[in-house]
XYZ file of C-alpha atoms in Angstrom:
652
model
C -8.679 0.091 37.437
C -9.099 -1.069 33.854
C -12.491 -0.569 32.266
C -12.970 -2.890 29.347
C -14.230 -0.937 26.345
C -13.970 -3.602 23.684
C -12.521 -6.891 22.565
C -13.659 -10.040 20.890
C -16.979 -10.128 22.706
C -17.772 -6.416 22.527
C -18.968 -4.381 25.507
C -21.306 -1.652 26.631
C -19.291 1.162 25.085
C -18.745 -0.676 21.805
C -22.047 -0.359 20.026
C -23.157 -3.066 17.588
C -26.295 -1.658 16.138
C -28.359 -0.996 13.056
C -27.242 2.378 11.742
C -29.717 4.987 13.057
C -31.564 7.532 11.004
C -29.911 10.927 11.257
C -32.353 13.764 12.031
C -32.817 16.500 9.456
C -30.169 19.197 9.832
C -29.202 22.447 8.203
C -25.952 20.955 6.997
C -24.838 21.720 3.429
C -26.613 19.250 1.128
C -23.443 18.345 -0.762
C -21.872 16.799 2.357
C -22.793 13.162 2.887
C -21.883 10.371 5.238
C -19.318 7.732 4.438
C -20.130 4.932 2.068
C -22.550 2.330 3.337
C -21.183 -0.341 1.015
C -21.643 -3.676 2.755
C -18.445 -5.111 4.160
C -16.249 -2.005 3.925
C -14.235 -1.330 7.082
C -13.238 2.138 8.249
C -12.911 4.368 11.275
C -13.016 8.064 12.078
C -11.299 9.666 15.070
C -13.047 12.694 16.590
C -11.513 15.306 18.900
C -13.081 15.826 22.319
C -15.139 18.876 21.356
C -18.761 19.661 20.588
C -17.629 21.536 17.487
C -17.651 18.289 15.475
C -20.919 16.895 16.869
C -22.796 17.365 13.591
C -20.146 15.431 11.661
C -20.207 12.652 14.246
C -23.973 12.348 13.776
C -23.476 12.183 10.031
C -20.817 9.488 10.363
C -23.136 7.354 12.501
C -25.485 6.979 9.535
C -23.161 4.352 8.069
C -21.361 3.135 11.195
C -21.936 0.066 13.320
C -19.453 0.802 16.127
C -18.731 3.694 18.451
C -16.314 4.243 21.346
C -16.528 7.436 23.452
C -13.990 9.761 24.992
C -13.933 9.767 28.803
C -16.183 12.835 28.483
C -18.830 10.792 26.692
C -18.301 12.573 23.360
C -17.621 10.299 20.369
C -13.980 9.243 19.982
C -14.047 6.404 17.402
C -16.896 5.798 14.976
C -16.832 3.294 12.147
C -17.079 -0.295 10.967
C -14.626 -3.010 11.949
C -14.759 -6.717 12.801
C -14.605 -7.841 16.437
C -11.312 -9.690 16.025
C -9.536 -6.565 14.739
C -9.968 -4.513 17.914
C -8.471 -4.513 21.369
C -9.314 -1.474 23.475
C -9.174 -0.499 27.134
C -9.905 2.468 29.389
C -7.683 3.190 32.375
C -9.095 6.207 34.183
C -8.707 9.181 31.813
C -6.674 7.106 29.346
C -8.069 5.289 26.329
C -6.164 2.984 24.000
C -7.330 1.108 20.911
C -5.344 -1.262 18.672
C -7.116 -1.885 15.389
C -5.887 -4.191 12.636
C -3.924 -7.442 12.437
C -2.353 -8.132 15.827
C -2.543 -10.333 18.921
C -2.421 -7.576 21.544
C -4.217 -8.591 24.737
C -6.187 -6.273 26.985
C -3.452 -6.657 29.616
C -0.790 -5.479 27.149
C -3.001 -2.640 25.959
C -3.658 -1.548 29.551
C 0.070 -1.544 30.292
C 0.638 0.831 27.379
C -2.358 2.992 28.330
C -0.886 3.495 31.821
C 2.485 4.610 30.416
C 1.833 8.185 31.507
C 1.847 9.997 28.161
C 0.632 9.479 24.624
C 4.203 9.247 23.321
C 5.086 6.632 25.949
C 2.039 4.582 24.958
C 3.187 4.771 21.350
C 6.665 3.575 22.344
C 5.108 0.455 23.923
C 2.935 -0.175 20.857
C 5.873 0.096 18.450
C 7.118 -3.260 19.782
C 3.890 -5.152 19.008
C 4.006 -7.554 16.074
C 1.570 -7.267 13.192
C 0.051 -4.424 11.225
C -2.293 -2.106 13.071
C -3.385 1.405 13.892
C -2.806 2.764 17.369
C -5.311 5.281 18.725
C -4.478 6.526 22.223
C -6.333 9.136 24.267
C -5.420 10.933 27.477
C -7.252 13.862 29.122
C -9.111 14.624 25.901
C -6.009 14.561 23.688
C -5.566 11.860 21.041
C -2.639 10.224 19.259
C -3.115 8.276 16.010
C -0.386 6.284 14.317
C -0.431 3.996 11.299
C 2.396 1.981 9.771
C 5.622 3.056 8.108
C 4.679 1.665 4.700
C 1.119 2.962 4.765
C -0.695 -0.370 4.731
C -2.386 1.225 7.742
C -2.624 4.787 6.464
C -3.669 7.869 8.411
C -5.547 10.714 6.725
C -6.485 14.105 8.160
C -8.873 16.889 7.171
C -9.717 20.204 8.782
C -13.373 20.779 9.599
C -14.630 24.098 8.178
C -15.930 26.622 10.688
C -14.371 25.020 13.773
C -11.268 27.187 14.287
C -8.866 24.427 13.314
C -10.525 21.189 14.447
C -9.459 18.114 12.456
C -10.857 14.650 11.834
C -8.650 11.597 11.318
C -9.457 8.407 9.393
C -7.902 5.304 7.889
C -9.681 5.921 4.560
C -9.346 9.105 2.540
C -12.685 8.637 0.798
C -14.588 8.258 4.068
C -12.966 11.408 5.394
C -13.727 13.269 2.165
C -17.384 12.221 2.317
C -17.847 13.330 5.912
C -15.899 16.575 5.561
C -17.397 17.444 2.167
C -14.059 17.550 0.339
C -13.939 18.033 -3.436
C -12.094 15.888 -5.935
C -8.762 17.437 -6.930
C -8.333 16.747 -10.646
C -4.645 17.665 -10.591
C -3.933 15.151 -7.841
C -5.952 12.563 -9.767
C -3.822 13.267 -12.851
C -0.748 12.253 -10.825
C -2.223 8.745 -10.698
C -1.772 8.489 -14.486
C 2.008 8.349 -14.050
C 3.892 5.187 -14.982
C 5.668 3.896 -13.021
C 3.585 5.427 -10.268
C 6.396 5.824 -7.734
C 7.217 9.474 -7.124
C 7.697 10.660 -3.549
C 5.754 12.431 -2.178
C 3.111 12.928 -4.870
C 1.968 9.387 -5.615
C 1.008 8.623 -2.005
C -1.076 11.777 -1.595
C -4.875 11.737 -1.752
C -7.055 12.809 -4.677
C -9.140 15.071 -2.415
C -8.679 18.786 -1.839
C -8.137 19.363 1.873
C -7.615 15.693 2.742
C -3.978 14.883 3.423
C -2.061 11.697 4.122
C 0.214 11.613 7.139
C 3.633 10.181 6.212
C 4.201 6.760 7.738
C 7.141 8.006 9.787
C 4.963 10.545 11.619
C 2.111 10.336 14.132
C -0.891 12.610 14.599
C -1.596 14.460 17.839
C -4.969 16.175 18.386
C -5.587 18.506 21.306
C -8.979 18.876 23.021
C -10.184 21.318 20.364
C -8.980 19.145 17.516
C -5.999 21.282 16.538
C -3.477 19.053 14.828
C 0.239 18.622 14.897
C 2.442 15.742 13.817
C 5.731 14.477 15.191
C 8.333 12.119 13.805
C 8.104 8.627 15.281
C 10.251 6.483 12.950
C 13.565 6.701 11.132
C 15.333 4.129 8.950
C 17.613 1.940 11.080
C 21.378 2.098 10.622
C 22.252 -0.455 7.943
C 25.024 -2.097 9.944
C 23.999 -5.721 10.635
C 25.942 -8.512 8.904
C 23.845 -10.840 6.777
C 23.820 -13.748 9.250
C 22.653 -11.601 12.158
C 20.065 -9.838 10.028
C 18.761 -13.188 8.776
C 18.164 -14.374 12.338
C 16.253 -11.178 13.087
C 14.145 -11.471 9.917
C 13.308 -15.102 10.753
C 12.177 -14.114 14.248
C 10.180 -11.112 13.046
C 8.448 -13.134 10.324
C 7.535 -15.830 12.854
C 6.098 -13.171 15.178
C 4.197 -11.515 12.333
C 2.609 -14.785 11.233
C 1.850 -15.849 14.828
C 0.101 -12.533 15.514
C -2.324 -13.340 12.722
C -2.887 -17.102 13.006
C -3.253 -17.351 16.798
C -6.674 -18.731 17.661
C -7.604 -19.627 14.080
C -8.425 -23.217 13.167
C -7.816 -22.733 9.445
C -5.977 -20.201 7.289
C -5.120 -19.916 3.612
C -2.119 -18.567 1.748
C -0.554 -17.947 -1.628
C 2.206 -20.426 -2.460
C 4.209 -19.286 -5.442
C 7.539 -17.522 -5.287
C 10.326 -17.408 -2.725
C 8.621 -14.880 -0.454
C 5.203 -16.541 -0.226
C 6.925 -19.905 0.289
C 8.668 -18.486 3.364
C 5.321 -17.300 4.757
C 3.618 -20.657 4.165
C 6.496 -22.631 5.693
C 6.534 -20.323 8.728
C 2.792 -20.733 9.253
C 2.879 -24.515 8.794
C 5.779 -24.956 11.235
C 3.848 -22.840 13.753
C 1.086 -25.462 13.669
C -1.485 -23.650 11.553
C -3.776 -25.745 9.368
C -2.874 -24.080 6.085
C -4.681 -24.268 2.754
C -2.160 -23.173 0.108
C -3.027 -22.117 -3.442
C -0.653 -22.006 -6.395
C -1.780 -20.355 -9.618
C -0.212 -21.922 -12.693
C 0.783 -19.736 -15.646
C 0.701 -20.419 -19.364
C 4.468 -19.904 -19.736
C 6.085 -23.347 -19.967
C 9.115 -21.959 -18.100
C 6.984 -20.972 -15.100
C 8.070 -23.246 -12.247
C 5.930 -22.073 -9.307
C 3.888 -25.278 -9.322
C 6.951 -27.551 -9.251
C 8.541 -25.690 -6.344
C 5.228 -25.486 -4.486
C 4.806 -29.259 -4.651
C 8.313 -29.762 -3.273
C 7.470 -27.408 -0.410
C 4.230 -29.156 0.472
C 5.859 -32.594 0.388
C 8.301 -31.483 3.093
C 5.741 -29.811 5.357
C 2.921 -31.114 7.499
C -0.548 -29.621 7.806
C -0.592 -28.038 4.328
C -3.534 -28.702 2.041
C -2.414 -27.759 -1.464
C -4.500 -26.679 -4.459
C -3.029 -25.984 -7.883
C -5.237 -23.664 -9.906
C -4.814 -24.426 -13.633
C -3.700 -21.520 -15.794
C -6.868 -21.875 -17.857
C -9.001 -21.332 -14.733
C -7.303 -18.109 -13.637
C -8.744 -14.949 -15.225
C -6.449 -13.060 -17.561
C -5.332 -9.449 -17.235
C -8.039 -6.913 -18.223
C -10.784 -9.420 -17.462
C -14.135 -7.576 -17.048
C -12.471 -4.241 -16.322
C -15.587 -2.421 -17.522
C -17.815 -3.732 -14.693
C -15.572 -3.545 -11.606
C -17.223 -2.000 -8.559
C -14.863 -2.535 -5.607
C -15.149 0.082 -2.875
C -11.531 1.281 -2.855
C -10.314 4.483 -1.243
C -7.935 5.367 -4.103
C -7.450 4.418 -7.761
C -5.570 1.134 -8.051
C -3.219 -0.390 -10.588
C -4.658 -3.692 -9.414
C -7.830 -2.999 -11.394
C -6.377 -4.643 -14.522
C -5.572 -7.806 -12.545
C -8.424 -7.614 -10.044
C -10.000 -10.914 -11.033
C -6.610 -12.664 -11.261
C -5.723 -11.595 -7.728
C -9.152 -12.235 -6.222
C -9.742 -15.615 -7.882
C -7.653 -17.414 -5.268
C -9.018 -15.375 -2.361
C -12.558 -16.174 -3.473
C -11.630 -19.868 -3.490
C -10.145 -19.466 -0.019
C -13.364 -17.845 1.191
C -15.396 -20.762 -0.170
C -13.041 -23.122 1.659
C -13.888 -21.278 4.894
C -10.651 -19.391 5.447
C -10.983 -16.203 7.534
C -7.344 -15.182 6.870
C -5.274 -15.218 3.688
C -1.496 -14.786 3.899
C 0.529 -13.308 1.056
C 4.155 -12.734 0.101
C 3.480 -9.203 -1.151
C 6.279 -6.841 -0.164
C 8.987 -9.460 -0.320
C 10.417 -8.192 -3.608
C 10.837 -4.691 -2.215
C 12.516 -5.924 0.969
C 14.696 -8.734 -0.302
C 15.587 -7.819 -3.873
C 16.323 -4.296 -2.701
C 17.643 -1.380 -4.734
C 20.862 -1.529 -6.724
C 21.023 2.244 -6.192
C 22.737 1.538 -2.857
C 25.898 1.421 -4.964
C 25.640 5.208 -5.360
C 25.929 5.711 -1.606
C 28.651 3.112 -1.179
C 30.920 4.740 -3.741
C 32.405 7.502 -1.498
C 32.787 5.170 1.511
C 33.708 1.827 -0.061
C 34.770 2.626 -3.640
C 36.261 -0.772 -4.446
C 33.143 -2.651 -3.273
C 30.892 -0.137 -5.036
C 32.625 -0.503 -8.413
C 32.563 -4.300 -8.126
C 28.827 -4.208 -7.459
C 28.261 -1.680 -10.244
C 30.055 -3.904 -12.759
C 28.051 -6.890 -11.563
C 24.663 -5.169 -11.871
C 25.581 -3.635 -15.226
C 26.596 -7.018 -16.617
C 23.623 -8.877 -15.130
C 21.020 -6.492 -16.529
C 22.931 -5.529 -19.700
C 22.816 -1.864 -18.762
C 24.643 0.889 -20.586
C 28.047 1.264 -18.897
C 28.386 4.899 -19.929
C 25.005 5.758 -18.421
C 25.795 3.757 -15.282
C 28.992 5.741 -14.689
C 27.179 9.035 -15.300
C 24.501 8.105 -12.772
C 27.025 7.014 -10.139
C 28.888 10.314 -10.431
C 25.688 12.414 -10.366
C 25.395 14.088 -6.936
C 22.310 16.246 -7.579
C 19.953 16.625 -4.593
C 16.509 15.081 -4.677
C 14.742 18.354 -5.433
C 16.792 18.851 -8.600
C 16.000 15.313 -9.699
C 12.283 16.002 -9.163
C 12.501 19.153 -11.259
C 14.013 17.110 -14.096
C 11.170 14.602 -13.797
C 8.702 17.468 -14.258
C 10.532 18.642 -17.377
C 10.581 15.154 -18.956
C 6.999 14.070 -18.189
C 5.991 13.514 -21.820
C 9.154 11.826 -23.071
C 8.994 8.112 -23.957
C 9.541 5.737 -21.090
C 13.208 4.934 -20.401
C 14.278 1.666 -22.068
C 15.043 -1.413 -20.002
C 18.773 -0.832 -20.605
C 18.850 2.321 -18.439
C 20.590 1.629 -15.092
C 18.820 2.123 -11.761
C 21.422 4.030 -9.728
C 19.463 7.316 -9.495
C 16.884 8.584 -6.979
C 14.189 6.715 -8.906
C 12.925 5.592 -12.289
C 11.606 8.796 -13.910
C 7.839 8.364 -14.356
C 6.062 9.488 -17.503
C 2.552 10.527 -18.355
C 0.916 8.489 -21.152
C 0.511 9.837 -24.709
C -3.232 10.314 -24.146
C -2.810 12.687 -21.187
C -4.155 16.087 -22.194
C -2.028 19.227 -22.204
C -3.813 20.665 -19.150
C -3.304 17.375 -17.291
C 0.424 17.438 -18.090
C 0.765 21.043 -16.920
C -1.192 20.324 -13.732
C 1.109 17.427 -12.791
C 4.175 19.449 -13.749
C 3.034 22.318 -11.518
C 2.454 19.973 -8.563
C 5.928 18.473 -8.937
C 7.585 21.889 -9.155
C 5.647 23.115 -6.112
C 6.856 20.195 -4.004
C 10.383 19.940 -5.423
C 11.392 23.086 -3.532
C 10.977 21.653 -0.034
C 10.733 17.868 -0.360
C 13.474 15.839 1.280
C 14.237 12.245 0.240
C 13.069 9.419 2.501
C 16.676 8.445 3.183
C 20.011 10.155 2.631
C 21.122 7.635 0.023
C 19.615 6.786 -3.354
C 19.159 3.121 -2.432
C 17.421 3.695 0.896
C 15.166 6.326 -0.649
C 14.184 4.097 -3.566
C 13.365 1.210 -1.251
C 11.201 3.286 1.105
C 9.458 5.102 -1.751
C 8.687 1.770 -3.415
C 7.481 0.214 -0.165
C 5.185 3.157 0.546
C 3.752 3.209 -2.947
C 3.272 -0.519 -3.474
C 1.966 -1.162 0.041
C -1.243 0.580 -0.969
C -1.954 -2.390 -3.257
C -2.026 -4.620 -0.188
C -4.549 -2.131 1.236
C -6.575 -2.424 -1.956
C -6.608 -6.230 -1.869
C -7.683 -6.083 1.777
C -10.517 -3.716 0.812
C -11.523 -6.119 -1.973
C -11.432 -9.050 0.457
C -13.469 -7.487 3.272
C -16.887 -8.164 1.679
C -15.900 -11.859 1.472
C -15.209 -11.980 5.212
C -11.522 -12.652 4.539
C -8.671 -10.745 6.167
C -5.844 -10.290 3.662
C -2.406 -10.164 5.295
C 0.941 -9.067 3.836
C 3.383 -9.452 6.761
C 6.424 -8.223 4.802
C 4.959 -4.711 5.069
C 4.938 -4.870 8.892
C 7.060 -2.187 10.548
C 9.176 -4.637 12.533
C 9.982 -6.748 9.462
C 10.811 -3.669 7.396
C 13.178 -2.474 10.129
C 14.859 -5.872 10.342
C 15.512 -6.070 6.603
C 16.704 -2.487 6.205
C 19.124 -2.917 9.122
C 21.298 -5.313 7.069
C 24.352 -3.983 5.260
C 23.189 -3.154 1.727
C 26.257 -4.647 0.054
C 25.308 -8.018 1.593
C 21.547 -7.729 1.169
C 21.505 -6.390 -2.408
C 23.962 -8.095 -4.708
C 24.067 -9.157 -8.377
C 25.589 -12.507 -7.440
C 22.804 -13.915 -5.213
C 19.021 -13.915 -5.527
C 17.462 -12.477 -2.341
C 20.252 -13.618 -0.011
C 18.576 -12.239 3.133
C 15.393 -14.324 2.920
C 17.402 -17.316 1.707
C 19.547 -17.209 4.847
C 16.601 -16.351 7.101
C 14.686 -19.442 5.995
C 17.465 -21.918 6.767
C 15.712 -24.745 8.643
C 12.256 -23.333 7.862
C 11.881 -23.684 4.092
C 12.873 -27.084 2.626
C 16.465 -27.064 1.362
C 15.388 -28.118 -2.132
C 13.395 -24.897 -2.359
C 15.377 -22.442 -0.229
C 18.043 -21.851 -2.882
C 15.564 -21.119 -5.666
C 16.640 -18.265 -7.973
C 13.692 -18.099 -10.388
C 10.512 -16.058 -10.432
C 7.423 -16.723 -12.537
C 6.072 -13.908 -14.679
C 2.692 -13.440 -16.324
C 3.603 -11.558 -19.499
C 1.671 -14.058 -21.613
C -1.396 -13.579 -19.383
C -1.165 -9.841 -19.986
C -0.688 -9.990 -23.748
C -3.387 -12.648 -24.214
C -5.696 -10.809 -21.842
C -5.359 -7.596 -23.812
C -6.410 -9.363 -27.011
C -9.199 -11.397 -25.425
C -10.672 -8.574 -23.351
C -10.103 -5.703 -25.740
C -13.850 -5.100 -26.069
C -14.190 -4.663 -22.295
C -11.237 -2.281 -22.301
C -12.709 -0.220 -25.132
C -16.095 -0.160 -23.404
C -14.388 1.513 -20.460
C -13.695 4.596 -22.589
C -17.302 5.076 -23.673
C -18.435 8.203 -21.819
C -15.074 8.228 -20.052
C -15.112 10.025 -16.712
C -11.450 10.887 -17.156
C -12.333 12.583 -20.445
C -15.132 14.504 -18.742
C -12.600 15.766 -16.204
C -10.316 16.876 -19.013
C -7.510 14.466 -18.156
C -7.359 12.166 -21.209
C -7.783 12.365 -24.960
C -10.301 9.594 -25.541
C -9.493 9.154 -29.250
C -5.778 8.761 -28.573
C -6.527 6.321 -25.769
C -8.812 4.176 -27.910
C -6.227 4.140 -30.718
C -3.612 2.889 -28.253
C -5.904 0.115 -27.039
C -6.407 -1.392 -30.493
C -2.667 -1.646 -31.178
C -0.580 -4.736 -30.461
C 1.300 -3.776 -27.295
C 4.349 -5.186 -25.527
C 3.498 -6.197 -21.961
C 6.642 -4.822 -20.323
C 6.278 -1.119 -21.165
C 3.507 -0.278 -23.626
C 0.685 -2.304 -22.076
C 1.814 -1.285 -18.584
C 1.194 2.352 -19.526
C -2.521 1.510 -19.572
C -2.667 0.192 -16.014
C -2.784 3.515 -14.122
C -5.365 4.985 -16.518
C -7.591 1.923 -16.216
C -7.285 2.125 -12.440
C -8.387 5.770 -12.396
C -11.329 5.218 -14.740
C -12.533 2.142 -12.843
C -12.296 3.989 -9.534
C -14.261 6.992 -10.791
C -17.032 4.768 -12.151
C -17.224 2.654 -8.992
C -17.522 5.751 -6.793
C -20.206 7.154 -9.052
C -22.238 3.957 -8.764
C -21.997 3.871 -4.962
C -22.158 7.581 -4.120
C -23.324 9.486 -7.188
C -21.294 11.739 -9.501
C -18.114 13.208 -8.068
C -17.972 16.938 -7.504
C -14.735 18.366 -8.926
C -13.151 21.283 -7.110
C -14.368 24.666 -8.324
C -11.632 26.773 -9.888
C -11.486 29.919 -11.970
C -11.387 27.789 -15.110
C -13.965 25.275 -13.928
C -11.395 22.555 -13.376
C -9.005 20.906 -15.829
C -10.348 21.099 -19.353
C -8.770 19.906 -22.535
């Protein structure tokens, strides 16, 4: 018999309520409940033990929903919208699907009855969309997110409970409930540019709060003891382009359908090749779509022209062109941002640019906004696949290498050296640690290695540099790459790192009542794209051939063969000049300086210089993101408590 525990209408075990007052307790005063910021969504998963009862009571102070274990003890506590949840109880089994999906109670019940937590997970892995799975059986619980981390899973051990753990989808919520301290060294990692360095740049900034890699699932026993097991591996890259294109087309259609089903109106970005594919897929599925195209100041930007061609060929698309003069510039009002994000975000510098369209969509009444984020990572791919092809298909590899080198005007000598370099990933990481303070590599450096070596900015203090260097060295010993080849590793590392920006935009959109969706980060779409032979998917002679072929008959032919991409370099350079005062105001009483991570004088000097948008200005983005995040947390929760160390933390 299936007992309904939740769904669109709610039920007896799904409590919609005003958060209760928590009785006075003898808990440590520094430990607080999760943020009560209006509109923020989160959940906590509790093991089936009384040992965590006090933390469950604390979590309820900011929660609006609760689902129990079969024992009656709290299982899920948090905040989430009705439409995001499908959950059932089948005898001792519990199963909840939370996120962007179209899973029915019948489908959920079928998975819940599978007989084991792993079997339930196997059923759920076939469901379209982007969601967390939380399954319970006989007091044990399984939690799984997504491969890219759009749906992340975080864990923390509860002190004094002999190994009991809590699980959450937000690191900051978990840190608040568990009383975790800020880890300044981990925060210093977020100053890296580019911020893609597996595994460090996806880890949390909290001591004792860890992220679970997207290819692993969490298993809690009755007492909350934790183990993880591998649940995903990259697919064999064996499909020919035509077959892979058919699979991508089907998976994209399923991903869009899972989100638009039952909605009378949706909105979407309509700009480049990837967002055009999403809009065309939604429109052909019958969704009433309101599409927005942001114009840019660059006269060579052609997004608007291609968007108009797309709309002319499709039905049911209401199109709005937002003039370039109406879209906020980069660095707009960076000194007053207060979004409730769970990690620092590079998107801080472009927060108002990104949210301008979503705010318009919210005013139009859209409950769902579709995006093409993730398409570049999937469909442009990594030229570093050439490195892996060289031993197996040397002739093809050298042809591709010559093509990429010519296309990007790379140094041929450096390209050959990289292709012949067979160092393991750990050795490459150690070299990154050694070179942290060197200037950023020029644009002429080829991309055939494990990754683009990140650098710390000139204003990073000596202690900050040494802290990051020590973290890299500590993890270089045992860290394995995400894939055996350079290309596969680079693609997965980039997907995992950049997917968090989709999480950030979703967190920014929640207070507006808008669900932000980036279907290219869905597990099933990622698998479909990565299953295509790299020499056909990633080539210097065609622009995104996989999505071009996949959209045959979906995207208008006059648009499908597009090979251009609009850039906003002028918006960045102009924004830096126009909003320089806001940027400088950010460094007054800098929280990063107080933590000993940046030299404020050096940072201010950098900000008053004329900077090139491609490298020099981009160095500012991670630092701005960290400073904005620290200030926003301080406004909503009070001053952060750095971890106590023998030296009192990182000091300059």
